[in-house]
Amino acid sequence: MNAFTQALAAAGVDAHAALQESSKVIQAQLAELLAGAQQAEAVRPELGLPELIALLVGTSTTMEQLGADPAARQRIFEVLFDGLRPR
């Protein structure tokens, strides 16, 4: 849970419930983008939406841990993008 979500929870706001509808819209758009990238053979065909979302969440958390180190951020993105490409 990130600091923003924690602050909302401390204020009595259920961020997950408040964002549920937006989450559905974002997931639908991500599914569309993923399908298009797979049809263009730019992304591995076996990657599913749950895995993509997990990668996005994990990458976001990783960026928080890295802080402002641009070289480290670049390396993470390179590894991520290499892993998404079809073999």
PDB file of C-alpha atoms in Angstrom:
ATOM      1  CA  MET A   1       0.000   0.000   0.000  1.00  0.00           C
ATOM      2  CA  ASN A   2       1.534   3.325  -0.952  1.00  0.00           C
ATOM      3  CA  ALA A   3       1.713   6.374   1.281  1.00  0.00           C
ATOM      4  CA  PHE A   4      -1.197   8.132  -0.444  1.00  0.00           C
ATOM      5  CA  THR A   5      -3.516   5.152   0.053  1.00  0.00           C
ATOM      6  CA  GLN A   6      -2.392   4.890   3.670  1.00  0.00           C
ATOM      7  CA  ALA A   7      -3.136   8.569   4.256  1.00  0.00           C
ATOM      8  CA  LEU A   8      -6.608   8.179   2.767  1.00  0.00           C
ATOM      9  CA  ALA A   9      -7.281   5.130   4.931  1.00  0.00           C
ATOM     10  CA  ALA A  10      -6.166   7.048   8.017  1.00  0.00           C
ATOM     11  CA  ALA A  11      -8.700   9.744   7.073  1.00  0.00           C
ATOM     12  CA  GLY A  12     -11.437   7.116   6.809  1.00  0.00           C
ATOM     13  CA  VAL A  13     -11.546   6.968   3.015  1.00  0.00           C
ATOM     14  CA  ASP A  14     -11.700   3.545   1.367  1.00  0.00           C
ATOM     15  CA  ALA A  15      -9.632   4.337  -1.723  1.00  0.00           C
ATOM     16  CA  HIS A  16     -10.247   0.921  -3.260  1.00  0.00           C
ATOM     17  CA  ALA A  17     -14.026   1.257  -3.070  1.00  0.00           C
ATOM     18  CA  ALA A  18     -13.923   4.862  -4.285  1.00  0.00           C
ATOM     19  CA  LEU A  19     -11.814   3.911  -7.285  1.00  0.00           C
ATOM     20  CA  GLN A  20     -13.592   0.690  -8.236  1.00  0.00           C
ATOM     21  CA  GLU A  21     -15.437   2.131 -11.269  1.00  0.00           C
ATOM     22  CA  SER A  22     -12.338   3.923 -12.523  1.00  0.00           C
ATOM     23  CA  SER A  23     -10.393   0.717 -12.065  1.00  0.00           C
ATOM     24  CA  LYS A  24     -12.809  -1.155 -14.319  1.00  0.00           C
ATOM     25  CA  VAL A  25     -12.432   1.478 -17.047  1.00  0.00           C
ATOM     26  CA  ILE A  26      -8.642   1.444 -16.775  1.00  0.00           C
ATOM     27  CA  GLN A  27      -8.555  -2.361 -16.894  1.00  0.00           C
ATOM     28  CA  ALA A  28     -10.722  -2.382 -20.016  1.00  0.00           C
ATOM     29  CA  GLN A  29      -8.418   0.142 -21.685  1.00  0.00           C
ATOM     30  CA  LEU A  30      -5.321  -1.813 -20.665  1.00  0.00           C
ATOM     31  CA  ALA A  31      -6.879  -4.984 -22.078  1.00  0.00           C
ATOM     32  CA  GLU A  32      -7.453  -3.170 -25.374  1.00  0.00           C
ATOM     33  CA  LEU A  33      -3.881  -1.865 -25.466  1.00  0.00           C
ATOM     34  CA  LEU A  34      -2.502  -5.285 -24.604  1.00  0.00           C
ATOM     35  CA  ALA A  35      -4.553  -7.004 -27.294  1.00  0.00           C
ATOM     36  CA  GLY A  36      -3.430  -4.457 -29.879  1.00  0.00           C
ATOM     37  CA  ALA A  37       0.217  -4.843 -28.920  1.00  0.00           C
ATOM     38  CA  GLN A  38      -0.098  -8.622 -29.089  1.00  0.00           C
ATOM     39  CA  GLN A  39      -1.785  -8.466 -32.499  1.00  0.00           C
ATOM     40  CA  ALA A  40       1.085  -6.261 -33.682  1.00  0.00           C
ATOM     41  CA  GLU A  41       3.454  -8.917 -32.287  1.00  0.00           C
ATOM     42  CA  ALA A  42       5.113  -6.301 -30.082  1.00  0.00           C
ATOM     43  CA  VAL A  43       4.231  -8.048 -26.799  1.00  0.00           C
ATOM     44  CA  ARG A  44       4.424 -11.703 -25.819  1.00  0.00           C
ATOM     45  CA  PRO A  45       1.162 -13.456 -26.735  1.00  0.00           C
ATOM     46  CA  GLU A  46       0.956 -15.448 -23.488  1.00  0.00           C
ATOM     47  CA  LEU A  47       0.906 -12.320 -21.293  1.00  0.00           C
ATOM     48  CA  GLY A  48      -2.508 -11.828 -19.728  1.00  0.00           C
ATOM     49  CA  LEU A  49      -4.112  -8.755 -18.226  1.00  0.00           C
ATOM     50  CA  PRO A  50      -3.550  -9.897 -14.609  1.00  0.00           C
ATOM     51  CA  GLU A  51       0.183 -10.322 -15.307  1.00  0.00           C
ATOM     52  CA  LEU A  52       0.382  -6.931 -17.014  1.00  0.00           C
ATOM     53  CA  ILE A  53      -1.303  -5.248 -14.064  1.00  0.00           C
ATOM     54  CA  ALA A  54       1.042  -7.038 -11.658  1.00  0.00           C
ATOM     55  CA  LEU A  55       4.025  -5.813 -13.686  1.00  0.00           C
ATOM     56  CA  LEU A  56       2.723  -2.245 -13.625  1.00  0.00           C
ATOM     57  CA  VAL A  57       2.125  -2.346  -9.875  1.00  0.00           C
ATOM     58  CA  GLY A  58       5.517  -3.913  -9.259  1.00  0.00           C
ATOM     59  CA  THR A  59       7.261  -1.395 -11.478  1.00  0.00           C
ATOM     60  CA  SER A  60       5.536   1.469  -9.684  1.00  0.00           C
ATOM     61  CA  THR A  61       6.708   0.117  -6.327  1.00  0.00           C
ATOM     62  CA  THR A  62      10.201  -0.374  -7.716  1.00  0.00           C
ATOM     63  CA  MET A  63      10.341   3.234  -8.889  1.00  0.00           C
ATOM     64  CA  GLU A  64       9.360   4.416  -5.408  1.00  0.00           C
ATOM     65  CA  GLN A  65      12.241   2.384  -3.947  1.00  0.00           C
ATOM     66  CA  LEU A  66      14.786   3.684  -6.471  1.00  0.00           C
ATOM     67  CA  GLY A  67      14.082   7.320  -5.764  1.00  0.00           C
ATOM     68  CA  ALA A  68      15.517   9.822  -8.204  1.00  0.00           C
ATOM     69  CA  ASP A  69      18.277   7.656  -9.723  1.00  0.00           C
ATOM     70  CA  PRO A  70      17.639   8.023 -13.479  1.00  0.00           C
ATOM     71  CA  ALA A  71      20.195   5.389 -14.489  1.00  0.00           C
ATOM     72  CA  ALA A  72      18.603   2.802 -12.207  1.00  0.00           C
ATOM     73  CA  ARG A  73      15.131   3.691 -13.500  1.00  0.00           C
ATOM     74  CA  GLN A  74      16.351   3.294 -17.088  1.00  0.00           C
ATOM     75  CA  ARG A  75      17.794  -0.151 -16.320  1.00  0.00           C
ATOM     76  CA  ILE A  76      14.507  -1.285 -14.768  1.00  0.00           C
ATOM     77  CA  PHE A  77      12.536  -0.123 -17.821  1.00  0.00           C
ATOM     78  CA  GLU A  78      14.996  -1.852 -20.167  1.00  0.00           C
ATOM     79  CA  VAL A  79      14.602  -5.142 -18.295  1.00  0.00           C
ATOM     80  CA  LEU A  80      10.825  -4.769 -18.224  1.00  0.00           C
ATOM     81  CA  PHE A  81      10.538  -3.967 -21.928  1.00  0.00           C
ATOM     82  CA  ASP A  82      12.929  -6.770 -22.882  1.00  0.00           C
ATOM     83  CA  GLY A  83      10.767  -9.179 -20.900  1.00  0.00           C
ATOM     84  CA  LEU A  84       7.570  -8.060 -22.639  1.00  0.00           C
ATOM     85  CA  ARG A  85       8.931  -8.622 -26.134  1.00  0.00           C
ATOM     86  CA  PRO A  86       8.071 -11.873 -27.919  1.00  0.00           C
ATOM     87  CA  ARG A  87      10.850 -14.412 -28.189  1.00  0.00           C
TER      88      ARG A  87
END
